[in-house]
């Protein structure tokens, strides 16, 4: 049956939504300019005068011509450190090198010498997690001053900090996932270990340096006076210490060498043919902004979004007449099968059980899952509690958390409370998680939080000042929840893998599904389907 759309593009609501969404996209584009700006004009000029290439140009030269580049968390550190650490000083993403999908992890030396802030470490570790899960070789373009020392307590000692990046390198290498480095600048301390722990390392003559302690540390520690080139220069490391394996005359030669090594890695090629031919949707994804708008309280039919994302707009919907606040459907995206769970209202017991049942079907049939979150939470109230919403919602959470097939999540609207959990929020380790610029994420909305907190405080506030204090509390709570549920607050802190536009979503998901189809073996053993 052909899909139909019921939207009215001429309506006032659609026009208003479209305009609102256009403004959201303008903000996103402005912030992406910040992300690619690096450390600013002066430092970029110094960088180039030293014969070095900007980090994104290095990546362009490394990738195959025409390769997509799925950048992970480009807006990390947005709004933090007075916005002086664009993209957290590191660019990470997946692209094709010699026909092989690779994870690229590249320091931006124009941002505080490529040193590691809290978000830099998180981004580096997240990129490695993705590489491990998707069996991708890691290519490190190293230009890194180690830990950002004023933040050393936030990047050095704990699990998930700098040490974990090295642990990951060793683990991945041992599991047959190549770890390769090209060194472009001064790499000190932690920065030095990235190439030192790589399977093979290239270094650029003149600018590349590796030392566990730079000249000032050597002077302080053992009173030896030595220049940087003698201590850790490219020629010394390639000809004498053997820390690096190849000497490159310049950056382009280093990148060409890296490509040559990848060419001979004996890795499986990236382009597995999808099970079906990819067909474009029958409806236009540019209309999604006009459908969803920016007001989360304004309901819309999520089928209108789905038919603009999936191949040929074809949905095979499961239990379409039951538990209608959760739409469950098998579809294809760029020829890859996917089982979609999309919110269409509050989650009730019926919708939760339907979701759990659907996940079991996808498990049995080896179909990856896609969660499209627009959820205020599970239903509350006496009737819902007596109907067992706690245990029925738990069935959805349990089925989702233990699914044997890969899971993807996109926040297309609100992501509140336990709804975030049931719909595979970050805590449930989806393979990838992206957000749209209209999304919001928090325990609850600002309005609900304000009501809850003022109700809780009411009994303890007495006397003449009580009313004023309540007003202050209400104002502060609304402000806090509004600020913290903003998608840029979330992406700055790596709660997602990036903010993407509705029109990019199909291509991003297609690439993710392609990677996961190649890297995830078909689960073995029984996969029971319990009718709920
Ligand atoms: N912690 C804090 N700040 C650092 C830093 C670090 N590890 N590495 C560099 N920076 C800062 C510099 O202070 C400078 O800040 P400013 O612009 O506010 O003055 C900025 O980053 C650029 O550094 P600069 O030395 O001018 O750049 P460079 O390109 O000439 O050299 C390095 C880059 C990384 C080789 C050099 O900065 C260096 O050796 N840093 C110290 C490395 C170190 O000792 N790390 C130990 C970590 S455990």
XYZ file of C-alpha atoms and ligand atoms in Angstrom:
580
model
C 0.000 0.000 0.000
C 1.400 3.386 -0.977
C 2.013 5.820 1.852
C -0.052 8.965 1.979
C 0.767 12.315 3.541
C -1.885 14.450 5.173
C 0.144 17.589 5.753
C -1.125 20.897 4.399
C 1.898 22.879 3.211
C -0.287 25.967 2.633
C -1.556 26.067 6.232
C -0.519 28.773 8.690
C 0.784 26.179 11.147
C 3.020 24.568 8.508
C 4.379 27.960 7.408
C 5.031 28.999 11.011
C 6.792 25.721 11.753
C 8.897 25.981 8.604
C 10.040 29.484 9.520
C 10.781 28.447 13.073
C 12.795 25.448 11.912
C 14.717 27.570 9.411
C 15.832 29.765 12.329
C 16.950 26.645 14.240
C 19.011 25.559 11.229
C 20.588 29.012 10.898
C 21.745 28.749 14.512
C 23.150 25.287 13.839
C 25.040 26.517 10.772
C 26.479 29.466 12.715
C 27.713 27.161 15.434
C 29.218 24.761 12.921
C 31.272 27.703 11.620
C 32.602 28.085 15.180
C 33.409 24.368 15.261
C 35.593 24.492 12.157
C 37.258 27.802 13.040
C 40.014 26.287 15.185
C 42.015 28.517 17.496
C 41.415 31.707 15.498
C 43.118 33.636 12.694
C 46.355 34.528 14.490
C 47.175 31.008 15.606
C 46.078 29.562 12.279
C 48.448 31.925 10.499
C 51.326 30.884 12.788
C 50.433 27.245 12.159
C 50.516 27.699 8.379
C 53.731 29.747 8.489
C 55.356 26.769 10.177
C 54.529 24.725 7.080
C 51.646 22.907 8.780
C 48.209 22.227 7.321
C 44.926 22.976 9.131
C 43.535 19.807 10.707
C 40.523 19.567 8.405
C 42.714 19.932 5.342
C 44.815 17.019 6.599
C 41.636 14.953 6.825
C 40.548 15.994 3.322
C 43.897 14.887 1.930
C 43.735 11.600 3.783
C 40.231 10.613 2.652
C 39.363 9.102 -0.702
C 38.062 11.634 -3.203
C 34.277 11.879 -2.738
C 34.301 9.977 0.565
C 31.615 10.955 3.068
C 32.927 12.070 6.459
C 30.618 11.376 9.378
C 31.987 13.784 11.953
C 31.349 12.837 15.566
C 30.432 15.573 18.053
C 31.670 18.623 16.107
C 30.058 20.939 18.664
C 31.798 19.435 21.690
C 32.746 22.161 24.205
C 30.287 24.642 22.660
C 29.508 27.268 25.327
C 32.335 26.087 27.590
C 35.700 27.794 28.297
C 34.319 31.075 26.881
C 33.967 29.261 23.555
C 37.748 29.206 23.165
C 38.063 25.464 22.586
C 36.265 24.906 19.261
C 35.258 21.290 18.655
C 37.149 20.505 21.889
C 40.398 20.827 19.915
C 40.024 17.476 18.178
C 38.273 16.297 15.014
C 36.916 12.758 14.973
C 34.910 10.987 12.334
C 34.444 8.091 9.960
C 35.535 8.234 6.353
C 36.886 6.070 3.555
C 40.624 5.654 3.065
C 41.613 3.394 0.180
C 38.065 2.019 0.199
C 38.231 1.070 3.899
C 36.035 2.748 6.498
C 38.385 4.220 9.108
C 37.986 6.201 12.314
C 40.057 9.363 12.098
C 41.174 11.065 15.324
C 42.971 14.325 14.607
C 44.261 16.940 17.062
C 43.868 20.617 16.267
C 47.139 22.207 17.400
C 45.716 25.720 16.945
C 43.509 25.073 19.980
C 45.791 25.267 23.033
C 48.504 23.238 21.348
C 46.097 20.328 20.782
C 46.081 19.638 24.501
C 43.298 17.622 26.114
C 40.367 19.191 27.964
C 37.661 17.059 29.557
C 35.559 17.103 26.382
C 38.640 16.340 24.244
C 39.250 13.143 26.172
C 35.571 12.199 26.027
C 35.517 12.751 22.294
C 38.698 10.734 21.768
C 37.380 7.837 23.882
C 33.968 7.957 22.187
C 35.620 7.786 18.752
C 37.596 4.747 19.908
C 34.413 3.116 21.278
C 32.745 3.569 17.904
C 35.834 2.186 16.155
C 35.898 -0.858 18.408
C 32.210 -1.578 17.994
C 32.298 -1.140 14.235
C 35.686 -2.834 13.741
C 37.305 0.234 12.176
C 41.052 0.882 11.920
C 42.053 4.067 13.793
C 44.156 6.711 12.091
C 45.617 9.253 14.512
C 46.770 12.593 13.065
C 48.826 13.628 16.048
C 49.659 17.213 17.023
C 49.106 17.156 20.744
C 50.497 18.816 23.873
C 49.135 16.126 26.213
C 46.854 16.964 29.111
C 45.650 20.564 29.385
C 47.442 21.101 32.644
C 45.009 23.475 34.416
C 42.390 20.694 34.007
C 44.691 17.801 34.821
C 42.381 16.398 37.522
C 39.580 16.143 34.936
C 41.574 14.428 32.214
C 44.306 12.358 33.806
C 43.523 9.999 36.670
C 40.144 8.331 36.197
C 38.637 5.644 33.990
C 37.587 7.306 30.743
C 40.467 9.781 30.984
C 43.745 9.886 29.067
C 44.887 6.474 30.296
C 41.785 4.873 28.827
C 42.683 6.185 25.367
C 45.932 4.200 25.564
C 44.206 1.161 27.021
C 41.817 1.312 24.062
C 44.700 1.573 21.592
C 46.319 -1.562 23.030
C 43.034 -3.466 23.145
C 42.038 -2.586 19.612
C 45.457 -3.397 18.217
C 45.388 -6.771 19.987
C 41.974 -7.436 18.442
C 43.317 -6.849 14.946
C 42.108 -3.295 14.501
C 45.120 -1.388 13.147
C 46.259 1.686 15.093
C 48.294 4.017 12.898
C 49.764 7.446 13.641
C 51.155 10.301 11.627
C 52.928 12.887 13.775
C 52.703 16.482 12.566
C 53.748 18.586 15.548
C 55.136 18.602 19.058
C 53.802 15.588 20.945
C 54.604 15.666 24.627
C 53.785 13.276 27.468
C 50.307 11.823 26.703
C 50.685 13.179 23.179
C 53.850 11.108 22.792
C 52.139 7.882 23.752
C 49.650 8.072 20.878
C 52.341 7.315 18.256
C 54.422 5.250 20.689
C 51.486 2.859 21.194
C 50.548 2.749 17.522
C 51.243 -0.279 15.331
C 53.121 1.933 12.887
C 54.044 5.608 13.066
C 55.089 8.218 10.531
C 56.702 11.529 11.492
C 57.135 14.756 9.550
C 60.667 16.121 9.228
C 61.129 19.550 10.807
C 57.795 19.897 12.643
C 57.091 16.466 14.130
C 58.506 15.883 17.604
C 57.967 13.236 20.233
C 59.198 13.392 23.801
C 57.861 12.149 27.106
C 59.182 15.363 28.661
C 59.949 18.491 26.631
C 63.135 20.589 27.062
C 61.769 22.558 30.078
C 60.877 19.346 31.933
C 64.283 17.791 31.115
C 66.007 20.883 32.474
C 63.916 20.819 35.637
C 64.250 17.067 36.189
C 67.889 16.300 35.371
C 69.357 19.726 34.669
C 70.114 18.772 31.064
C 69.894 21.573 28.530
C 68.806 20.298 25.154
C 66.890 21.635 22.166
C 63.619 20.037 21.042
C 64.917 18.700 17.742
C 67.842 16.847 19.368
C 65.586 15.546 22.122
C 62.683 14.311 20.024
C 63.027 15.300 16.375
C 61.814 13.291 13.395
C 65.230 12.201 12.136
C 66.376 11.119 15.596
C 63.253 9.029 16.183
C 63.286 7.391 12.765
C 67.033 6.720 12.553
C 68.171 6.339 16.147
C 65.451 5.618 18.719
C 63.147 3.716 16.323
C 60.071 5.254 17.998
C 58.787 6.103 14.507
C 58.963 3.915 11.422
C 58.821 6.342 8.505
C 60.252 9.807 7.913
C 58.134 12.102 5.736
C 59.563 15.211 4.091
C 56.301 17.097 4.617
C 52.694 16.608 5.700
C 51.406 15.604 2.273
C 54.018 12.880 2.064
C 53.047 11.673 5.549
C 49.383 11.468 4.555
C 50.245 9.653 1.321
C 52.285 7.155 3.369
C 49.360 6.633 5.726
C 47.097 5.915 2.774
C 49.646 3.433 1.433
C 49.749 1.586 4.763
C 45.933 1.400 4.845
C 45.944 0.084 1.273
C 48.011 -2.879 2.459
C 46.210 -3.616 5.726
C 44.259 -6.517 4.276
C 41.013 -5.114 5.730
C 37.543 -6.074 4.476
C 36.322 -3.557 1.892
C 33.700 -1.063 3.013
C 31.148 -1.244 0.274
C 29.109 -4.364 0.971
C 26.075 -4.370 -1.280
C 22.927 -3.639 0.754
C 20.277 -6.379 0.824
C 18.004 -4.191 -1.291
C 18.458 -1.380 -3.773
C 18.199 2.009 -2.096
C 15.097 3.929 -3.142
C 14.516 7.582 -2.198
C 11.475 8.396 -0.064
C 8.370 9.459 -1.989
C 8.014 12.545 0.212
C 10.387 15.435 0.709
C 12.542 15.524 3.875
C 12.796 19.326 3.635
C 9.153 19.355 4.805
C 10.057 17.794 8.155
C 10.736 21.202 9.739
C 7.225 22.301 8.792
C 5.817 19.173 10.424
C 7.720 19.078 13.710
C 8.298 22.829 14.252
C 9.957 23.913 17.458
C 7.156 23.653 20.012
C 7.274 20.251 21.660
C 3.744 20.680 22.987
C 2.380 20.802 19.469
C 1.450 17.220 18.516
C 1.980 15.831 15.021
C 1.720 12.400 13.423
C 5.175 10.789 13.428
C 4.223 8.743 10.320
C 4.740 12.008 8.420
C 8.378 12.014 9.538
C 8.921 8.308 8.874
C 7.694 8.417 5.287
C 10.249 11.182 4.619
C 13.149 9.093 5.918
C 12.704 5.535 4.683
C 13.182 3.918 1.267
C 10.208 4.374 -1.022
C 8.284 5.659 2.064
C 7.379 2.035 2.712
C 6.546 1.026 6.286
C 5.459 -2.423 7.343
C 3.731 -1.414 10.527
C 3.352 -3.818 13.438
C 0.056 -3.725 15.410
C -1.040 -0.452 13.789
C -4.348 -0.506 15.694
C -2.887 -1.201 19.137
C -0.755 0.907 21.479
C -0.833 3.664 18.883
C 1.391 6.069 20.847
C 4.380 3.979 19.786
C 4.706 3.390 16.053
C 6.637 0.183 15.320
C 7.526 -0.593 11.718
C 10.040 -2.462 9.613
C 11.449 -0.374 6.773
C 14.676 0.086 4.784
C 17.105 2.972 4.781
C 19.544 3.033 1.855
C 18.688 -0.614 1.273
C 19.439 -1.714 4.859
C 16.599 -3.200 6.931
C 15.674 -1.390 10.138
C 13.026 -1.864 12.835
C 11.789 1.591 13.828
C 10.192 2.521 17.162
C 8.892 6.092 17.024
C 6.945 7.937 19.702
C 3.526 9.260 18.794
C 2.434 10.423 22.248
C 2.893 9.311 25.861
C 3.929 5.691 26.399
C 1.093 3.646 27.916
C 1.218 0.018 29.062
C -0.075 -1.155 25.678
C 2.470 0.818 23.677
C 5.288 -0.350 25.963
C 4.345 -4.016 25.563
C 3.944 -3.598 21.831
C 7.459 -2.101 21.699
C 8.887 -5.024 23.679
C 7.149 -7.538 21.372
C 8.424 -5.706 18.283
C 12.008 -5.686 19.591
C 11.797 -9.467 20.035
C 10.636 -9.842 16.433
C 13.584 -7.754 15.214
C 15.948 -9.824 17.369
C 14.612 -13.015 15.862
C 14.975 -11.653 12.323
C 18.314 -9.899 12.838
C 16.945 -6.449 12.036
C 18.743 -3.481 13.685
C 16.608 -1.115 15.742
C 16.111 2.617 15.348
C 14.553 4.606 18.196
C 13.106 7.996 17.259
C 12.555 9.795 20.540
C 9.894 12.423 21.089
C 8.742 11.487 24.516
C 7.585 13.173 27.721
C 7.675 9.862 29.575
C 5.493 6.914 30.531
C 1.892 7.534 31.614
C 1.421 8.463 35.274
C -1.651 8.414 37.550
C -3.760 5.940 39.489
C -5.242 4.231 36.467
C -1.847 3.744 34.857
C -0.272 2.468 38.096
C -3.131 0.035 38.730
C -2.728 -1.148 35.153
C 0.920 -1.991 35.929
C 2.685 0.740 33.929
C 5.827 0.217 36.048
C 6.188 -3.432 35.022
C 4.989 -2.953 31.440
C 7.396 -0.050 30.844
C 10.110 -2.223 32.412
C 9.413 -4.855 29.716
C 10.215 -2.293 27.038
C 13.369 -1.209 28.863
C 14.455 -4.816 29.378
C 13.814 -5.878 25.789
C 15.595 -2.772 24.459
C 18.579 -3.100 26.822
C 19.151 -6.776 26.022
C 18.421 -6.635 22.289
C 20.932 -8.711 20.354
C 20.784 -6.511 17.287
C 22.459 -3.084 16.948
C 20.494 -0.082 18.192
C 20.502 3.499 16.910
C 18.793 6.502 18.477
C 17.816 9.917 17.159
C 16.268 12.572 19.392
C 13.681 14.135 17.094
C 11.841 15.989 19.871
C 11.666 15.737 23.651
C 13.712 13.164 25.538
C 12.363 13.309 29.050
C 12.468 11.114 32.117
C 12.067 7.367 31.899
C 10.974 7.844 28.274
C 14.637 8.548 27.525
C 15.477 5.164 29.058
C 12.742 3.121 27.375
C 13.628 4.647 24.014
C 17.332 3.792 24.228
C 18.946 6.941 25.614
C 22.705 7.268 25.951
C 22.718 5.289 29.213
C 21.696 2.197 27.233
C 24.685 2.437 24.902
C 23.100 2.700 21.451
C 25.712 2.293 18.709
C 25.118 5.894 17.628
C 22.946 8.657 19.045
C 22.178 11.881 17.196
C 19.859 14.802 17.959
C 17.852 17.241 15.880
C 18.193 20.965 16.595
C 14.614 21.127 17.955
C 15.259 18.374 20.530
C 15.303 18.766 24.309
C 16.751 16.430 26.918
C 16.197 16.477 30.689
C 14.537 14.570 33.511
C 11.444 16.688 32.882
C 10.355 19.843 31.082
C 11.041 23.262 32.693
C 7.325 23.739 33.451
C 6.952 20.370 35.191
C 10.245 20.770 37.072
C 9.154 24.176 38.340
C 5.857 22.779 39.606
C 7.519 19.773 41.235
C 10.227 21.745 43.002
C 7.935 24.512 44.261
C 5.432 21.912 45.540
C 8.231 20.098 47.368
C 9.505 23.313 48.956
C 6.070 24.720 49.914
C 5.850 23.022 53.285
C 9.315 24.167 54.450
C 8.876 27.840 53.525
C 7.087 29.964 56.123
C 6.833 33.615 57.125
C 6.642 36.881 55.260
C 9.383 36.100 52.748
C 7.883 32.748 51.689
C 6.058 34.029 48.635
C 9.095 35.903 47.294
C 11.320 32.877 47.872
C 8.866 30.662 46.012
C 8.899 33.061 43.072
C 12.689 33.067 43.041
C 12.779 29.279 43.164
C 10.287 29.045 40.298
C 12.252 31.499 38.164
C 15.606 29.816 38.884
C 14.233 26.328 38.200
C 12.642 27.338 34.911
C 15.890 29.025 33.861
C 18.023 26.031 34.894
C 15.897 23.422 33.121
C 15.521 25.563 29.990
C 19.285 26.095 29.755
C 20.242 22.514 30.553
C 17.731 20.827 28.254
C 18.994 22.769 25.232
C 20.455 20.436 22.561
C 23.669 22.484 22.438
C 24.149 22.072 26.193
C 23.840 18.320 25.565
C 26.095 18.049 22.536
C 28.777 20.241 24.165
C 29.023 17.565 26.867
C 29.060 14.596 24.484
C 25.635 13.321 25.517
C 25.131 12.608 21.818
C 27.277 12.044 18.724
C 26.227 15.317 17.160
C 23.313 17.497 16.116
C 22.163 16.628 12.614
C 19.558 18.163 10.335
C 16.397 16.258 9.428
C 17.503 16.262 5.786
C 20.858 14.677 6.711
C 19.291 11.997 8.879
C 18.627 9.404 6.198
C 22.217 9.507 4.904
C 23.715 9.465 8.411
C 21.570 6.487 9.428
C 22.285 4.733 6.131
C 26.013 4.947 6.796
C 25.598 3.774 10.408
C 23.467 0.818 9.309
C 26.003 -0.073 6.625
C 28.833 -0.054 9.183
C 26.841 -2.101 11.670
C 25.728 -4.637 9.069
C 29.377 -5.308 8.235
C 30.673 -5.449 11.801
C 27.896 -7.238 13.698
C 27.745 -11.021 13.312
C 24.287 -12.564 13.190
C 23.428 -13.526 16.792
C 23.317 -17.248 17.462
C 21.254 -19.208 19.982
C 17.549 -18.985 20.718
C 15.737 -15.686 20.443
C 12.265 -16.275 21.897
C 9.250 -14.136 21.103
C 6.948 -13.733 24.107
C 3.578 -12.358 23.074
C 2.862 -9.550 25.529
N 48.527 22.473 29.069
C 48.094 23.742 29.088
N 48.300 24.644 28.104
C 48.993 24.210 27.053
C 49.498 22.901 26.945
C 49.246 22.025 28.023
N 49.653 20.752 28.002
N 50.158 22.769 25.794
C 50.043 23.965 25.166
N 49.336 24.833 25.939
C 48.957 26.216 25.605
C 50.083 27.203 25.673
O 50.238 27.688 26.977
C 49.589 28.286 24.730
O 48.582 29.022 25.397
P 48.320 30.586 25.110
O 47.962 30.670 23.650
O 47.185 30.935 26.002
O 49.601 31.263 25.418
C 48.896 27.488 23.652
O 48.554 26.229 24.251
C 49.752 27.213 22.434
O 50.992 26.683 22.895
P 52.372 27.035 22.199
O 53.459 26.494 23.052
O 52.404 28.494 21.879
O 52.229 26.216 20.862
P 53.326 25.490 20.020
O 52.607 25.035 18.800
O 54.520 26.334 19.834
O 53.761 24.213 20.868
C 53.402 22.250 22.193
C 52.832 23.208 21.142
C 52.283 21.286 22.548
C 54.558 21.507 21.600
C 53.893 23.050 23.404
O 52.876 23.960 23.794
C 54.179 22.180 24.588
O 55.214 21.535 24.637
N 53.281 22.180 25.597
C 53.491 21.574 26.865
C 53.356 20.093 26.760
C 53.493 19.419 28.092
O 54.393 19.664 28.849
N 52.548 18.556 28.349
C 52.542 17.794 29.525
C 51.169 17.265 29.675
S 51.136 16.065 30.950
